CSV table of C-alpha atoms and ligand atoms in Angstrom, one decimal:
chain,number,residue,atom,x,y,z
A,1,UNK,CA,-11.1,9.0,-26.7
A,2,UNK,CA,-14.8,8.7,-25.7
A,3,UNK,CA,-15.3,7.5,-22.2
A,4,UNK,CA,-17.9,4.9,-21.9
A,5,UNK,CA,-21.0,5.5,-19.7
A,6,UNK,CA,-20.2,4.3,-16.2
A,7,UNK,CA,-22.1,1.1,-15.2
A,8,UNK,CA,-25.6,1.7,-13.8
A,9,UNK,CA,-25.2,-1.4,-11.6
A,10,UNK,CA,-23.2,-4.6,-11.1
A,11,UNK,CA,-25.0,-6.3,-14.0
A,12,UNK,CA,-23.9,-3.4,-16.2
A,13,UNK,CA,-20.2,-3.8,-15.4
A,14,UNK,CA,-19.3,-6.3,-18.2
A,15,UNK,CA,-20.8,-4.0,-20.8
A,16,UNK,CA,-18.6,-1.2,-19.3
A,17,UNK,CA,-15.5,-3.4,-19.6
A,18,UNK,CA,-16.4,-4.4,-23.2
A,19,UNK,CA,-16.6,-0.7,-24.1
A,20,UNK,CA,-13.4,0.1,-22.5
A,21,UNK,CA,-11.8,-2.7,-24.5
A,22,UNK,CA,-10.8,-4.7,-21.5
A,23,UNK,CA,-10.8,-8.4,-21.3
A,24,UNK,CA,-11.6,-8.3,-17.5
A,25,UNK,CA,-10.7,-6.9,-14.1
A,26,UNK,CA,-7.7,-8.1,-12.1
A,27,UNK,CA,-8.5,-7.4,-8.4
A,28,UNK,CA,-5.5,-7.3,-6.1
A,29,UNK,CA,-7.5,-6.6,-3.0
A,30,UNK,CA,-10.4,-9.2,-2.2
A,31,UNK,CA,-11.0,-10.9,1.1
A,32,UNK,CA,-11.9,-14.5,1.6
A,33,UNK,CA,-11.6,-16.0,5.0
A,34,UNK,CA,-12.4,-19.1,7.0
A,35,UNK,CA,-16.1,-18.8,8.0
A,36,UNK,CA,-15.5,-18.5,11.7
A,37,UNK,CA,-13.0,-15.6,11.1
A,38,UNK,CA,-15.3,-13.9,8.5
A,39,UNK,CA,-18.3,-14.0,11.0
A,40,UNK,CA,-16.2,-12.0,13.4
A,41,UNK,CA,-14.9,-9.5,10.7
A,42,UNK,CA,-18.6,-8.8,9.8
A,43,UNK,CA,-19.6,-8.5,13.4
A,44,UNK,CA,-16.9,-5.9,13.8
A,45,UNK,CA,-18.2,-3.9,10.7
A,46,UNK,CA,-21.8,-4.3,12.1
A,47,UNK,CA,-20.4,-2.4,15.2
A,48,UNK,CA,-18.4,0.1,13.0
A,49,UNK,CA,-20.2,3.1,14.6
A,50,UNK,CA,-18.4,2.2,17.9
A,51,UNK,CA,-15.0,1.4,16.3
A,52,UNK,CA,-14.8,3.8,13.4
A,53,UNK,CA,-17.5,6.4,14.3
A,54,UNK,CA,-19.5,5.6,11.1
A,55,UNK,CA,-21.7,2.8,10.0
A,56,UNK,CA,-20.1,0.3,7.6
A,57,UNK,CA,-22.8,-1.8,5.9
A,58,UNK,CA,-21.0,-4.9,4.3
A,59,UNK,CA,-22.5,-5.0,0.8
A,60,UNK,CA,-21.7,-8.5,-0.4
A,61,UNK,CA,-22.7,-10.4,2.8
A,62,UNK,CA,-23.5,-13.8,1.0
A,63,UNK,CA,-22.4,-17.4,1.3
A,64,UNK,CA,-18.9,-18.2,-0.1
A,65,UNK,CA,-20.0,-19.9,-3.4
A,66,UNK,CA,-22.2,-16.9,-4.2
A,67,UNK,CA,-19.4,-14.5,-3.5
A,68,UNK,CA,-17.2,-16.4,-5.9
A,69,UNK,CA,-19.9,-16.3,-8.5
A,70,UNK,CA,-20.5,-12.6,-8.1
A,71,UNK,CA,-16.9,-11.9,-8.9
A,72,UNK,CA,-17.1,-14.0,-12.0
A,73,UNK,CA,-20.4,-12.2,-13.1
A,74,UNK,CA,-18.6,-8.8,-12.7
A,75,UNK,CA,-15.8,-9.9,-15.1
A,76,UNK,CA,-13.1,-10.3,-12.3
A,77,UNK,CA,-10.9,-12.8,-14.1
A,78,UNK,CA,-8.2,-12.9,-11.5
A,79,UNK,CA,-8.1,-11.9,-8.0
A,80,UNK,CA,-6.0,-12.1,-4.8
A,81,UNK,CA,-8.0,-13.5,-1.8
A,82,UNK,CA,-6.3,-11.8,1.1
A,83,UNK,CA,-6.1,-13.0,4.7
A,84,UNK,CA,-4.6,-11.3,7.8
A,85,UNK,CA,-4.1,-12.2,11.5
A,86,UNK,CA,-5.0,-9.9,14.4
A,87,UNK,CA,-2.8,-11.9,16.8
A,88,UNK,CA,0.3,-14.2,16.9
A,89,UNK,CA,0.1,-17.9,15.9
A,90,UNK,CA,-2.7,-17.3,13.4
A,91,UNK,CA,-0.9,-16.4,10.2
A,92,UNK,CA,0.3,-20.0,9.3
A,93,UNK,CA,-3.3,-21.3,9.7
A,94,UNK,CA,-4.7,-18.5,7.6
A,95,UNK,CA,-2.1,-19.0,4.9
A,96,UNK,CA,-2.8,-22.8,4.9
A,97,UNK,CA,-6.5,-22.1,4.5
A,98,UNK,CA,-6.1,-19.5,1.7
A,99,UNK,CA,-3.7,-21.9,-0.2
A,100,UNK,CA,-6.5,-24.5,-0.1
A,101,UNK,CA,-9.1,-22.0,-1.1
A,102,UNK,CA,-7.1,-20.7,-4.1
A,103,UNK,CA,-6.3,-24.3,-5.3
A,104,UNK,CA,-10.1,-25.0,-5.5
A,105,UNK,CA,-11.3,-21.8,-6.8
A,106,UNK,CA,-10.8,-20.6,-10.4
A,107,UNK,CA,-9.7,-17.0,-10.7
A,108,UNK,CA,-8.3,-17.0,-7.1
A,109,UNK,CA,-4.5,-16.9,-7.0
A,110,UNK,CA,-2.6,-18.3,-4.0
A,111,UNK,CA,-1.6,-15.8,-1.3
A,112,UNK,CA,-0.1,-15.7,2.2
A,113,UNK,CA,0.1,-13.5,5.1
A,114,UNK,CA,2.6,-12.9,8.0
A,115,UNK,CA,3.0,-11.8,11.6
A,116,UNK,CA,6.3,-10.9,13.4
A,117,UNK,CA,6.9,-14.4,15.1
A,118,UNK,CA,9.8,-16.8,15.2
A,119,UNK,CA,8.6,-19.2,12.6
A,120,UNK,CA,7.4,-16.5,10.0
A,121,UNK,CA,10.2,-17.2,7.5
A,122,UNK,CA,9.3,-21.0,7.8
A,123,UNK,CA,5.6,-20.7,6.9
A,124,UNK,CA,6.2,-17.9,4.4
A,125,UNK,CA,8.9,-19.7,2.7
A,126,UNK,CA,6.8,-22.8,2.4
A,127,UNK,CA,3.9,-20.7,1.0
A,128,UNK,CA,6.2,-19.1,-1.5
A,129,UNK,CA,7.5,-22.6,-2.5
A,130,UNK,CA,3.8,-23.6,-3.0
A,131,UNK,CA,3.3,-20.8,-5.4
A,132,UNK,CA,2.0,-17.9,-3.3
A,133,UNK,CA,1.9,-14.8,-5.6
A,134,UNK,CA,0.8,-12.0,-3.2
A,135,UNK,CA,1.2,-11.5,0.6
A,136,UNK,CA,-1.1,-9.5,2.7
A,137,UNK,CA,0.3,-7.5,5.6
A,138,UNK,CA,-2.1,-5.6,7.8
A,139,UNK,CA,-0.2,-3.3,10.2
A,140,UNK,CA,-3.3,-1.6,11.8
A,141,UNK,CA,-5.3,-4.9,12.4
A,142,UNK,CA,-2.2,-6.9,13.4
A,143,UNK,CA,-1.0,-4.1,15.8
A,144,UNK,CA,2.6,-5.0,15.1
A,145,UNK,CA,5.6,-2.8,14.1
A,146,UNK,CA,6.7,-3.5,10.5
A,147,UNK,CA,10.2,-2.8,11.4
A,148,UNK,CA,10.2,-5.6,14.1
A,149,UNK,CA,13.5,-7.5,13.7
A,150,UNK,CA,11.6,-10.8,13.5
A,151,UNK,CA,10.2,-9.7,10.2
A,152,UNK,CA,13.7,-9.1,8.5
A,153,UNK,CA,13.9,-12.5,7.1
A,154,UNK,CA,10.4,-12.3,5.8
A,155,UNK,CA,10.9,-9.0,4.0
A,156,UNK,CA,14.2,-10.4,2.6
A,157,UNK,CA,12.6,-13.5,1.4
A,158,UNK,CA,9.8,-11.6,-0.4
A,159,UNK,CA,12.4,-9.2,-2.0
A,160,UNK,CA,14.3,-12.1,-3.3
A,161,UNK,CA,11.3,-13.9,-4.7
A,162,UNK,CA,10.0,-10.7,-6.2
A,163,UNK,CA,6.5,-11.4,-4.7
A,164,UNK,CA,4.5,-8.2,-3.9
A,165,UNK,CA,3.1,-7.5,-0.4
A,166,UNK,CA,-0.2,-5.6,-0.2
A,167,UNK,CA,0.5,-3.6,2.9
A,168,UNK,CA,-2.2,-1.7,4.9
A,169,UNK,CA,0.0,0.7,6.8
A,170,UNK,CA,-1.8,4.1,6.5
A,171,UNK,CA,-3.6,5.7,9.3
A,172,UNK,CA,-7.0,5.2,7.8
A,173,UNK,CA,-9.8,4.4,8.4
A,174,UNK,CA,-8.4,4.6,11.9
A,175,UNK,CA,-4.7,4.8,13.1
A,176,UNK,CA,-3.0,1.8,14.7
A,177,UNK,CA,-0.1,1.7,17.2
A,178,UNK,CA,2.4,1.3,14.3
A,179,UNK,CA,0.6,2.7,11.2
A,180,UNK,CA,2.0,5.6,9.2
A,181,UNK,CA,3.8,6.0,5.8
A,182,UNK,CA,6.9,7.3,7.6
A,183,UNK,CA,7.2,4.0,9.6
A,184,UNK,CA,6.8,1.8,6.6
A,185,UNK,CA,9.2,4.0,4.6
A,186,UNK,CA,12.0,2.6,6.9
A,187,UNK,CA,11.0,-0.9,5.8
A,188,UNK,CA,11.3,0.3,2.2
A,189,UNK,CA,14.7,1.9,2.8
A,190,UNK,CA,16.0,-1.3,4.4
A,191,UNK,CA,14.7,-3.5,1.7
A,192,UNK,CA,14.9,-1.5,-1.6
A,193,UNK,CA,14.0,-4.4,-3.9
A,194,UNK,CA,10.8,-5.3,-2.0
A,195,UNK,CA,7.7,-5.0,-4.1
A,196,UNK,CA,5.0,-3.4,-2.2
A,197,UNK,CA,1.4,-2.2,-3.0
A,198,UNK,CA,0.2,0.5,-0.6
A,199,UNK,CA,-3.3,-0.6,0.2
A,200,UNK,CA,-5.9,2.1,-0.3
A,201,UNK,CA,-3.3,4.3,-1.9
A,202,UNK,CA,-2.1,5.3,1.6
A,203,UNK,CA,-5.5,6.5,2.8
A,204,UNK,CA,-5.8,9.2,4.1
A,205,UNK,CA,-2.2,10.5,3.4
A,206,UNK,CA,-2.7,10.3,-0.4
A,207,UNK,CA,-0.1,13.0,-1.3
A,208,UNK,CA,2.6,11.5,0.9
A,209,UNK,CA,2.0,8.0,-0.7
A,210,UNK,CA,2.5,9.4,-4.2
A,211,UNK,CA,5.7,11.1,-2.9
A,212,UNK,CA,6.9,7.7,-1.7
A,213,UNK,CA,6.0,6.0,-4.9
A,214,UNK,CA,8.1,8.7,-6.7
A,215,UNK,CA,11.1,7.6,-4.5
A,216,UNK,CA,10.7,3.8,-4.7
A,217,UNK,CA,10.6,2.3,-8.1
A,218,UNK,CA,9.0,-1.0,-6.8
A,219,UNK,CA,6.3,0.7,-4.9
A,220,UNK,CA,2.7,0.5,-6.2
A,221,UNK,CA,-0.7,1.9,-5.0
A,222,UNK,CA,-4.1,0.1,-5.0
A,223,UNK,CA,-7.3,2.0,-5.5
A,224,UNK,CA,-9.3,0.0,-2.9
A,225,UNK,CA,-12.2,2.3,-1.8
A,226,UNK,CA,-10.3,5.3,-2.9
A,227,UNK,CA,-12.5,8.2,-4.1
A,228,UNK,CA,-15.8,6.4,-3.2
A,229,UNK,CA,-18.6,8.5,-1.7
A,230,UNK,CA,-17.9,6.5,1.5
A,231,UNK,CA,-14.2,7.4,1.9
A,232,UNK,CA,-14.5,10.9,0.4
A,233,UNK,CA,-16.6,11.7,3.5
A,234,UNK,CA,-13.7,11.3,5.9
A,235,UNK,CA,-10.6,11.0,3.5
A,236,UNK,CA,-11.1,13.2,0.5
A,237,UNK,CA,-8.6,12.8,-2.4
A,238,UNK,CA,-6.5,15.9,-3.0
A,239,UNK,CA,-7.6,17.9,-6.1
A,240,UNK,CA,-4.5,17.0,-8.0
A,241,UNK,CA,-4.4,13.4,-7.2
A,242,UNK,CA,-5.7,12.0,-10.5
A,243,UNK,CA,-3.3,14.3,-12.6
A,244,UNK,CA,-0.4,13.1,-10.4
A,245,UNK,CA,-1.4,9.4,-10.9
A,246,UNK,CA,-0.7,9.8,-14.7
A,247,UNK,CA,3.1,9.9,-13.9
A,248,UNK,CA,3.0,6.6,-12.0
A,249,UNK,CA,0.1,4.9,-14.1
A,250,UNK,CA,2.1,1.7,-14.6
A,251,UNK,CA,2.2,1.3,-10.8
A,252,UNK,CA,-1.5,1.7,-9.9
A,253,UNK,CA,-3.4,-1.5,-9.4
A,254,UNK,CA,-7.2,-2.1,-8.9
A,255,UNK,CA,-8.6,-3.3,-5.6
A,256,UNK,CA,-12.2,-3.4,-4.3
A,257,UNK,CA,-12.2,-4.9,-0.7
A,258,UNK,CA,-14.9,-7.3,-1.9
A,259,UNK,CA,-17.0,-8.4,-0.1
A,260,UNK,CA,-16.5,-6.0,2.7
A,261,UNK,CA,-16.8,-2.8,0.8
A,262,UNK,CA,-19.8,-0.7,2.0
A,263,UNK,CA,-20.8,0.0,-1.6
A,264,UNK,CA,-21.0,-1.8,-4.9
A,265,UNK,CA,-17.6,-2.9,-6.6
A,266,UNK,CA,-17.0,0.1,-8.7
A,267,UNK,CA,-17.6,2.6,-6.0
A,268,UNK,CA,-21.2,3.4,-6.6
A,269,UNK,CA,-22.7,4.6,-3.4
A,270,UNK,CA,-26.0,2.9,-2.2
B,301,LIG,ZN1,-9.0,-4.9,2.7
């Protein structure tokens, strides 16, 4: 098999997909947020030198309709717009917002998010009932313990419904109070039917993440920002990563972190 020439720029991505024989891209890791929240997220990335010790230029900082159009132009035919709270009493509001966004936006699938709080099963159950197809869980930004007993009904509900959770629980780009694949492995052990996508392929613990995928048949990896020039600088992939991926190829999904990635969609550095 000949491998097509990688895209020169974003405009060249559809040509690349055609030559690969792919009808389009399904992106499991995209972010859309209410304007007020997005402004704060972008301000956080603008101060990334302070938070992460490196600059993080948000590549696609454009008005919402333009961001939707850019995804279409890249050949992204379906995507999960992910929202996540950094404090209690915010997940219900974000979930309601993204439900409306997905209903109004072709290509966007309905999603939901969660936080350990007494009404989590209530709003998550309602979102699942309304058709949510992916749930985002951000352990680092949320600062919560994924083993929190308040989350047990939420994990159970998702396992029963077979709805995947994209979980950012790795120590990268910076560790949180409850990050770590070993911590999240306890959730997987307690809910063996839970479908989970390890965001950023477990960055920076790529080898441990693959070990975990080997042990849990419903565990997946997303490729979000993995192997880009940006992440290779502080979280390089193990040399055997790509060859190990072959064994679990049906459990690897594409993610981009659009629009917040500090590089173009397919990882070309700027
Ligand atoms: Zn993300």
